CSV table of C-alpha atoms in Angstrom, one decimal:
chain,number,residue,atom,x,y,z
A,1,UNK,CA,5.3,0.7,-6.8
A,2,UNK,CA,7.8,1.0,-4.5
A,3,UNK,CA,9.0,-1.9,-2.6
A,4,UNK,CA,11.0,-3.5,0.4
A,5,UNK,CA,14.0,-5.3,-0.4
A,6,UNK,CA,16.3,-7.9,1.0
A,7,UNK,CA,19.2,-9.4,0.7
A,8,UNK,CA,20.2,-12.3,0.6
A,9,UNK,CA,17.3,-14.1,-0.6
A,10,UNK,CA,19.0,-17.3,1.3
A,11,UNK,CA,21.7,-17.5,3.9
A,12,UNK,CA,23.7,-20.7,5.4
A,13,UNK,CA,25.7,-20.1,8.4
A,14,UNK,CA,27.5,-22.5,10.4
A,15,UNK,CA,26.7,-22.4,14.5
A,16,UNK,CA,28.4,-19.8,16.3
A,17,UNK,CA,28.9,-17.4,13.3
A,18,UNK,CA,27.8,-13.6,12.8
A,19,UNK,CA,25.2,-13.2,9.9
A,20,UNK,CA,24.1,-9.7,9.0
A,21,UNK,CA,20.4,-9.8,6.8
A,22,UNK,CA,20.2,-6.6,4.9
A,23,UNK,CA,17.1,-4.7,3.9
A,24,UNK,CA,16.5,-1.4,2.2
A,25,UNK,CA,13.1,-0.3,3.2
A,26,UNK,CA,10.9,2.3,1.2
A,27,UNK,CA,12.6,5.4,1.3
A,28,UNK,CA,9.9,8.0,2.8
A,29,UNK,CA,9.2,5.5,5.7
A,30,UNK,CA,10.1,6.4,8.8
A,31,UNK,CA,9.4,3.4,11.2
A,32,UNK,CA,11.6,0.3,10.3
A,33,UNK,CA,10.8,-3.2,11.6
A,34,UNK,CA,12.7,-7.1,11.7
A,35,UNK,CA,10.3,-10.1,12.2
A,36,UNK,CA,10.6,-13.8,12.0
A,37,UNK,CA,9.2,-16.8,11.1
A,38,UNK,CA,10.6,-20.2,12.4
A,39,UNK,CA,8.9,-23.0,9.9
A,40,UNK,CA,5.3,-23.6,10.7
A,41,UNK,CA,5.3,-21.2,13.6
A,42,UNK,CA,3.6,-17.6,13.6
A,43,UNK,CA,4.8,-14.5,12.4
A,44,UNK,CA,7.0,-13.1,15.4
A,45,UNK,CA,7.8,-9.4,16.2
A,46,UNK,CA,11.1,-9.1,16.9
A,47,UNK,CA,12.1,-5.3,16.9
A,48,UNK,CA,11.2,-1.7,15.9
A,49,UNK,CA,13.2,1.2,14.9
A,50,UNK,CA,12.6,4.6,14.2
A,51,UNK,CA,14.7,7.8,15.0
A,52,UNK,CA,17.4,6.0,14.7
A,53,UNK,CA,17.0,4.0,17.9
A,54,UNK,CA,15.2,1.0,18.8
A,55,UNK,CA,11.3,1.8,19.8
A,56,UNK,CA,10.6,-1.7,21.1
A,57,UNK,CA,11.8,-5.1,21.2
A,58,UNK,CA,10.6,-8.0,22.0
A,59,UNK,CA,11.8,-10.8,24.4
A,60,UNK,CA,13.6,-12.8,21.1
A,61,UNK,CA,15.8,-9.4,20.4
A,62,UNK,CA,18.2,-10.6,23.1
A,63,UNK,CA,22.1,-9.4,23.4
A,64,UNK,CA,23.0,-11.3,20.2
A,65,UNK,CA,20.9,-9.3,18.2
A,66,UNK,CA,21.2,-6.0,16.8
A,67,UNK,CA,20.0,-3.8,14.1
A,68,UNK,CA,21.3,-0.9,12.5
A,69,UNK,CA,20.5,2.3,10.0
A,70,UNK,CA,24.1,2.7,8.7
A,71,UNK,CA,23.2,5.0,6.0
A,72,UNK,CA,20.0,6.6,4.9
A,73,UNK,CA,19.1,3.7,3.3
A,74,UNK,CA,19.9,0.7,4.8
A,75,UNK,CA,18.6,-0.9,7.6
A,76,UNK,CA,20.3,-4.7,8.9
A,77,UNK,CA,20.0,-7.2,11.0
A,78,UNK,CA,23.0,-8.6,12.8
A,79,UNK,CA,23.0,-12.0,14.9
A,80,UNK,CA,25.7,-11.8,16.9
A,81,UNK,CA,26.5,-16.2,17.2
A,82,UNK,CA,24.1,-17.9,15.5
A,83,UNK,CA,22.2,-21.1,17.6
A,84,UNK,CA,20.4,-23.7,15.8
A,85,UNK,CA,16.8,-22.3,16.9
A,86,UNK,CA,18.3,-18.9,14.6
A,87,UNK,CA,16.9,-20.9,11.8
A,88,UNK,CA,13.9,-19.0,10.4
A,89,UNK,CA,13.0,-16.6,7.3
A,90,UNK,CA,13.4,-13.3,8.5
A,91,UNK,CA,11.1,-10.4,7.3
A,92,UNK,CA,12.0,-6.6,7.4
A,93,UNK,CA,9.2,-4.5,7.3
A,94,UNK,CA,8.7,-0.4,6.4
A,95,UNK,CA,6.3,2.0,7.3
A,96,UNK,CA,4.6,5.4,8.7
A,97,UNK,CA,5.5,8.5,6.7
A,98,UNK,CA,5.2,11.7,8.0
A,99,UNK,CA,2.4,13.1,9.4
A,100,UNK,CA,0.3,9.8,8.9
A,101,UNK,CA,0.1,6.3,9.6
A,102,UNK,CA,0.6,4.0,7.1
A,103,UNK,CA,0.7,-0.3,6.8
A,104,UNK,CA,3.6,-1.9,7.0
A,105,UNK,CA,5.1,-3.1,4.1
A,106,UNK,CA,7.0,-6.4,4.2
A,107,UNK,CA,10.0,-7.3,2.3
A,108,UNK,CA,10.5,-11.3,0.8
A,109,UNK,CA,12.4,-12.1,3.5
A,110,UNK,CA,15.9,-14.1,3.9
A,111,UNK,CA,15.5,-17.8,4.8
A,112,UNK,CA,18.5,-18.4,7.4
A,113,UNK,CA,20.0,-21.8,8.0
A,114,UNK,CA,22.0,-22.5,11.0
A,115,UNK,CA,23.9,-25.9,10.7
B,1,UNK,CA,-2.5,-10.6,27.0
B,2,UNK,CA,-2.1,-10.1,22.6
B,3,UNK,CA,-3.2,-12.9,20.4
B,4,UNK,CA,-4.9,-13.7,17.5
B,5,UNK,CA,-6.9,-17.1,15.9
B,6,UNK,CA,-7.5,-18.3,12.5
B,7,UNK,CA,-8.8,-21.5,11.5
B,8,UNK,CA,-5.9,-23.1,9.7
B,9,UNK,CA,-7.6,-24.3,6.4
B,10,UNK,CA,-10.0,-23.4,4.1
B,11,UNK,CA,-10.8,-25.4,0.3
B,12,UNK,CA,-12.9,-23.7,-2.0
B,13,UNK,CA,-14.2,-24.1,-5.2
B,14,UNK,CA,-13.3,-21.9,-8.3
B,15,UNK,CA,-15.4,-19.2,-8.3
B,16,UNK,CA,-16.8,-19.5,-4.9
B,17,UNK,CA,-16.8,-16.9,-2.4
B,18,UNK,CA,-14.0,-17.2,0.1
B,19,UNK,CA,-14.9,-16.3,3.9
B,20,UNK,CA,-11.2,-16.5,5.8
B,21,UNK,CA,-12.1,-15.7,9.7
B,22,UNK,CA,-9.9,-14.1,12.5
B,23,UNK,CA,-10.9,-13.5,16.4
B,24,UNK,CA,-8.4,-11.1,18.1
B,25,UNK,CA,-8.0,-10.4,22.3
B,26,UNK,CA,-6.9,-6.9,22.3
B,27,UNK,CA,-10.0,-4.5,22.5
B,28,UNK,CA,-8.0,-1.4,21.8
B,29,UNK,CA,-7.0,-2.5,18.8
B,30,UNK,CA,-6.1,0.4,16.1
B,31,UNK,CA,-5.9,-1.4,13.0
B,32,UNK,CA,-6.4,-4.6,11.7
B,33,UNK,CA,-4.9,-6.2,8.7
B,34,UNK,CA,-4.8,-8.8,6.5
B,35,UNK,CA,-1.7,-10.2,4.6
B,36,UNK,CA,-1.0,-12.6,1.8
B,37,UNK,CA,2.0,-15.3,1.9
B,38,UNK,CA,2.9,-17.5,-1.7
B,39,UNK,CA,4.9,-20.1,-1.2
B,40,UNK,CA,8.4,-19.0,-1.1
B,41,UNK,CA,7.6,-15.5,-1.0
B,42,UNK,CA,7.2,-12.6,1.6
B,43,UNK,CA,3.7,-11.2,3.0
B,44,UNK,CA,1.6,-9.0,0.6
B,45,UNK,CA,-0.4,-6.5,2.2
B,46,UNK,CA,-3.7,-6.8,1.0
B,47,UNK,CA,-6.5,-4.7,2.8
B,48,UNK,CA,-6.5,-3.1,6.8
B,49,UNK,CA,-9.1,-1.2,8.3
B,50,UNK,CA,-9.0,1.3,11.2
B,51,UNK,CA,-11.1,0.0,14.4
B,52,UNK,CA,-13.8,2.5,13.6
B,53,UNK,CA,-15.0,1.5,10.8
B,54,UNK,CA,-17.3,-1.5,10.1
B,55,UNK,CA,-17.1,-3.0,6.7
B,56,UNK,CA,-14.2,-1.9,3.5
B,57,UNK,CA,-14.4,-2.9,0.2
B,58,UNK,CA,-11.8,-3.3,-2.3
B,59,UNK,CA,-12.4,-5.0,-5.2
B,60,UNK,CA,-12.8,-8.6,-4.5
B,61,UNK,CA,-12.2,-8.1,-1.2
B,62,UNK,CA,-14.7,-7.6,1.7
B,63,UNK,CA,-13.6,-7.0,5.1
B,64,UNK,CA,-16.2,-7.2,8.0
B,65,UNK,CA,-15.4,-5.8,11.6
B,66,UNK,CA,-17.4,-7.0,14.7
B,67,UNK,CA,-15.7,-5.2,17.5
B,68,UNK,CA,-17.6,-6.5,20.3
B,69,UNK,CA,-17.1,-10.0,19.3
B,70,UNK,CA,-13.2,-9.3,18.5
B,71,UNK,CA,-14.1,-10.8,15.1
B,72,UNK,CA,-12.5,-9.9,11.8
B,73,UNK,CA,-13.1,-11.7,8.6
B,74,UNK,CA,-12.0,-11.4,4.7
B,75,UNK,CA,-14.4,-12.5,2.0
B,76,UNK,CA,-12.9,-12.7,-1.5
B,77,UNK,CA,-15.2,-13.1,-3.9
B,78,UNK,CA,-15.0,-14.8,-7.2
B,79,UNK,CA,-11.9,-16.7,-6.1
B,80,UNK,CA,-9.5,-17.9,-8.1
B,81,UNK,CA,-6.8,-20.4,-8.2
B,82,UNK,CA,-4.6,-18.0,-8.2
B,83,UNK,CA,-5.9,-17.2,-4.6
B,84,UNK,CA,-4.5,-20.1,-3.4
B,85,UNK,CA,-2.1,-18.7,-0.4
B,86,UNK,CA,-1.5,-18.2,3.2
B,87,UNK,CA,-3.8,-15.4,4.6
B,88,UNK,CA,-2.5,-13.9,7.7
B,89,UNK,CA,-4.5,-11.6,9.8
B,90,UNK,CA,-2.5,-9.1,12.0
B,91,UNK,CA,-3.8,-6.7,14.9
B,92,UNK,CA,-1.9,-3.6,15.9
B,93,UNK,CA,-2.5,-3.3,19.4
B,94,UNK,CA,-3.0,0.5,20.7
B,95,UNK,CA,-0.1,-0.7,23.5
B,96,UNK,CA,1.8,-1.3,20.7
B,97,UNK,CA,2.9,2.3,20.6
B,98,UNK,CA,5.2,2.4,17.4
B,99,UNK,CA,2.7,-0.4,15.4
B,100,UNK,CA,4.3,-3.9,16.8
B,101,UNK,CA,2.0,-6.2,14.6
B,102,UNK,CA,0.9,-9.3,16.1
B,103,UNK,CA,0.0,-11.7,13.4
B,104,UNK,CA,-2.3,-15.1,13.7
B,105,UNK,CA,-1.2,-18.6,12.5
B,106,UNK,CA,-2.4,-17.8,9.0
B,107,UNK,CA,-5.0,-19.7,6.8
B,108,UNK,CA,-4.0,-22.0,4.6
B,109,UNK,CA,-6.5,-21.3,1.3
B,110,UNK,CA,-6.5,-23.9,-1.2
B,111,UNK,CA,-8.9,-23.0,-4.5
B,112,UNK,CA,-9.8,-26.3,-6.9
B,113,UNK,CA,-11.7,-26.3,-9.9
């Protein structure tokens, strides 16, 4: 069955750097999605993508965050200068294929450390 | 305003039936799923149902929709230990336009023999 995936399964960044958190979604999706999770905290929206432009973001998808399709297959997450409060596993999410709706499928997620 | 509840905790016996509650705030809710987290790994989608339906079965899996009380809830039946996860439920609400999910706390279901 086809899946999401991400990479890398782990990242540790030291405050102030750039990470980028890649994802290939499932390839006849059409709607693309990041969310978070800080530890013990809720599953957060953070953005939506489809059309190659962002559909909505939420209040956490600030200036230092940005996401991009580079290629047809790729979709990433870039975090501009990490803060502390980064820290969190981050999920990317595909769905909607043409014509219908369809659930969104999450990938493993990358756990990202900020020291 | 977009939320959604779950009781934290549920502890079950082996081959019990499982009742894992949710309450939701947005009426004009589309569809409402529910998602299952192992430890260290990412959410499975298990089950969603559109708004106008009342009950879906799959399986082990019961899901029962009370729209006027906001009130969603996932029976598994037969539960296992290998049942033992996080449950998440997650609303999409219709202002949510391109399917923003909102997702509850999640509850935490521990099965013992």
């Amino acid at each position: 069955e086809p899946e999401v995936t991400q990479t890398p399964s782990h990242q540790v960044t030291q405050m102030g750097q750039e990470v980028i958190l890649r994802c290939v979604p499932i390839s006849n999706h059409l709607y693309f999605y990041w969310y978070r999770q800080i530890l013990g905290q809720k599953v957060e929206f953070l953005v939506s993508f489809y059309n190659n432009e962002i559909s909505e973001k939420s209040e956490i998808f600030d200036d230092q965050f940005s996401v991009e399709r580079p290629d047809g297959s790729n979709f990433t997450l870039k975090i501009r200068s990490t803060k502390l409060e980064d820290s969190a596993m981050y999920f990317c999410a595909s769905g909607g294929g043409q014509g219908e709706v369809q659930p969104q499928h999450f990938g493993d997620g990358t756990r990202l450390s900020i020291l | 305003g977009e939320d959604v509840e779950q009781s934290l905790f549920l502890s079950v016996r082996e081959g019990d039936s499982s009742v894992i509650n949710c309450t939701y705030t947005d009426s004009s809710s589309t569809y409402l799923y529910w998602y299952k987290q192992e430890p260290g790994a990412g959410l499975q989608l298990l089950t969603y149902i559109f708004s106008n339906m009342d009950m879906k079965q799959d399986q082990r899996l019961t899901v029962l929709l009370n729209k006027k009380d906001k009130h969603l809830s996932l029976r598994i039946a037969d539960t296992q230990t290998g049942d033992s996860a996080i449950y998440f439920c997650a609303e999409i609400p219709f202002s949510g336009g391109y399917n923003k999910l909102i997702f509850g706390a999640g509850t935490r279901l521990a099965v013992h023999p």
